[in-house]
Structure formats: structure tokens, C-alpha cells
CSV table of C-alpha atoms in Angstrom, one decimal:
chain,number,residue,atom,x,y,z
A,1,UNK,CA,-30.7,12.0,62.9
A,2,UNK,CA,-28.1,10.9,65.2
A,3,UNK,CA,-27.2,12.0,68.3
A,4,UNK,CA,-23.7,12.1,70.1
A,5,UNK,CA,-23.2,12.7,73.5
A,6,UNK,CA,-19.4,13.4,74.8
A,7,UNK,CA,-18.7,13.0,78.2
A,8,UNK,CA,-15.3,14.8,79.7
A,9,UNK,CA,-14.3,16.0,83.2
A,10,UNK,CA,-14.6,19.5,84.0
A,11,UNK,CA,-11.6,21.0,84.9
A,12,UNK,CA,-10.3,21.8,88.3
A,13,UNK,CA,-9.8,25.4,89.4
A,14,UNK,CA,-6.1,24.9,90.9
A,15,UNK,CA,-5.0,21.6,89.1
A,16,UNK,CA,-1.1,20.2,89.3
A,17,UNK,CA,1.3,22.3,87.7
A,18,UNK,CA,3.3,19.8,85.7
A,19,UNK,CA,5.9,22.3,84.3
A,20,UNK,CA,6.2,26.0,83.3
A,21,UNK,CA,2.8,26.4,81.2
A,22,UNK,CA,0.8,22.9,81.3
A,23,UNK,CA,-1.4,22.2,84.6
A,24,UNK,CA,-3.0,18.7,85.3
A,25,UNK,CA,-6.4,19.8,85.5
A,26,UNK,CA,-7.9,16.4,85.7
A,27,UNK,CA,-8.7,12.4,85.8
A,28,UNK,CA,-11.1,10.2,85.9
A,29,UNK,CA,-12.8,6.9,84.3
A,30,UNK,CA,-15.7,7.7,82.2
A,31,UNK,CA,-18.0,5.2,80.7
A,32,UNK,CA,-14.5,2.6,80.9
A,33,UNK,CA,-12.6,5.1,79.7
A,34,UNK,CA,-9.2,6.6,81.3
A,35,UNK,CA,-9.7,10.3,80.5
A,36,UNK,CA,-6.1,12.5,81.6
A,37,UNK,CA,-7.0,16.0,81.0
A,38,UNK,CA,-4.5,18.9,80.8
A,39,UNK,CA,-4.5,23.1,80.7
A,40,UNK,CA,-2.1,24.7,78.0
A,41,UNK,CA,-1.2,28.1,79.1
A,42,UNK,CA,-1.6,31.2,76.6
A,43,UNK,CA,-0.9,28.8,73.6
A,44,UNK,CA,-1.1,31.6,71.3
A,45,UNK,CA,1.7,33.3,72.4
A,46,UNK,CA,3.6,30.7,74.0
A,47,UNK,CA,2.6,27.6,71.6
A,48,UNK,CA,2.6,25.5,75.0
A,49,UNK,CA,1.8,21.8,74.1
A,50,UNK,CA,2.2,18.3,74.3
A,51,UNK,CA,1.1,14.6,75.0
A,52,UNK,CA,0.4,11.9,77.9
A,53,UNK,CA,1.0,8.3,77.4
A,54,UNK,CA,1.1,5.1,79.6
A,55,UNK,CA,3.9,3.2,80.2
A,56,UNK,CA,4.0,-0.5,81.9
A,57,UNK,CA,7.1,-2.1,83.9
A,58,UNK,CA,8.3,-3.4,81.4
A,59,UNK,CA,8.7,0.1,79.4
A,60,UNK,CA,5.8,-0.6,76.8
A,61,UNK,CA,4.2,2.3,75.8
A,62,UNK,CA,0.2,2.6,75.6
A,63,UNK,CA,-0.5,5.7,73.3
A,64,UNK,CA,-4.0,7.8,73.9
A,65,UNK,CA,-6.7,6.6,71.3
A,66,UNK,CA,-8.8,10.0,71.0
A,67,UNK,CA,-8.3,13.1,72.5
A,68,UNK,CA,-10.6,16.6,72.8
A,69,UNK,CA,-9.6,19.5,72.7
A,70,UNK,CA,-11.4,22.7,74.0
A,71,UNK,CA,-10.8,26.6,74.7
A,72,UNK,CA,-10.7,28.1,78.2
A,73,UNK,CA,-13.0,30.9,78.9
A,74,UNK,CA,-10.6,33.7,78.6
A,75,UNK,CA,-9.8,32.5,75.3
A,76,UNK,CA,-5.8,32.1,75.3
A,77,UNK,CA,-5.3,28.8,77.6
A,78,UNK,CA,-6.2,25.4,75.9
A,79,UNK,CA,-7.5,21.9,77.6
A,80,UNK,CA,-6.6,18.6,76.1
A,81,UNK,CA,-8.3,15.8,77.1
A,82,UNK,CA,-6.7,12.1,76.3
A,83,UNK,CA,-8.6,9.2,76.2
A,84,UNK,CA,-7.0,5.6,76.9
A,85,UNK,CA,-9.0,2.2,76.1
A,86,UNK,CA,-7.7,0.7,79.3
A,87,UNK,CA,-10.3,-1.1,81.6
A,88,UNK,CA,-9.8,-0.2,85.3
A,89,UNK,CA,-8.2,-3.3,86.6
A,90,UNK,CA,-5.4,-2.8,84.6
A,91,UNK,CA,-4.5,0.5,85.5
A,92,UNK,CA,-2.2,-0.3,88.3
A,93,UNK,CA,0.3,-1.9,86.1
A,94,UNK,CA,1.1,1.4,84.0
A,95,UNK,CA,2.6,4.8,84.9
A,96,UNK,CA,1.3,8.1,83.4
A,97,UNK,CA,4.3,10.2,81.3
A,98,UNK,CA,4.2,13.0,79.1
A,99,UNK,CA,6.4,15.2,76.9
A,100,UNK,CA,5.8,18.8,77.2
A,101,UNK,CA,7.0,21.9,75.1
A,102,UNK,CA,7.0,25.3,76.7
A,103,UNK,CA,7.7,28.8,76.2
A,104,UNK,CA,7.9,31.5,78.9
A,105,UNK,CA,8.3,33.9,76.6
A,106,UNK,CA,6.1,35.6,73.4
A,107,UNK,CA,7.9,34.8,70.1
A,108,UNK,CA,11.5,35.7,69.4
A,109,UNK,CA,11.5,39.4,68.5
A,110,UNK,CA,14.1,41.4,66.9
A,111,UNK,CA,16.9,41.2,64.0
A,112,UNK,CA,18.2,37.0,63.9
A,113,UNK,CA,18.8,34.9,61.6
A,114,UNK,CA,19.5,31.3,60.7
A,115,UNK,CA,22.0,29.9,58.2
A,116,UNK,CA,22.4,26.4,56.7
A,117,UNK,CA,23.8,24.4,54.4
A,118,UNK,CA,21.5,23.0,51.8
A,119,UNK,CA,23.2,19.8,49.8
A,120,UNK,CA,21.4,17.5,46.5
């Protein structure tokens, strides 16, 4: 038998709104570990999402290694959790960005359509 034990912060009631739809909910090191962790609103309706990564001064990107990802209790909204492999003395050289796609609204509804050219 082998056991796992996960650790991840809880999220934060309020949070940062970061945009439209995605709230930072939290940060912290665990076990040497930078964990970011954000709130996806509605994603079933909305298909909210998107990713943090670390950038330094000199514009090198560090990309999460692992992430987690877990349902809120009403069951719509959707936290991601990404996990960096950057010891804490190091931290103060990078910058934390991410790229976000929202939708305020459900699904376009109605009569639409899309036309393209299709070539061999």
C-alpha cells in the first residue's frame, strides 16, 4: 500500500479578481513548493480558463510543473492550483503572469454560421 498525501491552500473567501471570471484565491510555499492558486467562474457555461507562469528580468519564462485542479462547492466554479519547483530565495527575481480566457456570457445562441475556404 502506498500512501499520498497532497497539500494545497484553501481558498480565500474574497480573493483578487484578476479579470472578468478568474479570482486569485491564493499563495503560498508548501513543503518548497510555490503553489498560485486561482477560482474559474461558472466554467460550464462560461468555459473561463487559463494559466500562471513566472517570468525573470530578463523575460525567461518558468512554466508551472503540476497543477490540481478541484470543484467549488456549488459545483459550477473551478480552482486551479499551479505548482512551481522554485526554492524561495529565488523568488524575488521573477514576476507572476498569466493568460486568461473569459466569457461573460452563456454560449452563442441563435441562427450563425461560419464559412471558410477549405484548400489540398
Amino acid at each position: 500500500m502506498v500512501a499520498i498525501c497532497l497539500y494545497f491552500c484553501m481558498p480565500e473567501e474574497n480573493g483578487y479578481k484578476l479579470c472578468d471570471g478568474v479570482t486569485l484565491t491564493g499563495t503560498g510555499m508548501v513543503n518548497g513548493k510555490l503553489h498560485i492558486q486561482c477560482k474559474y467562474d461558472d466554467i460550464l457555461n462560461t468555459d473561463n480558463h487559463g494559466y500562471i507562469y513566472l517570468k525573470n528580468s530578463s523575460g525567461e519564462v518558468d512554466e508551472y510543473y503540476s497543477s490540481i485542479s478541484f470543484w467549488a462547492d456549488n459545483k459550477t466554479d473551478s480552482y486551479e492550483e499551479y505548482i512551481f519547483d522554485i526554492p524561495y530565495d529565488e523568488l524575488v527575481e521573477f514576476e507572476i503572469w498569466g493568460e486568461f480566457w473569459t466569457c461573460n456570457n452563456a454560449p452563442i445562441q441563435g441562427e450563425w454560421q461560419v464559412t471558410f475556404a477549405i484548400s489540398e
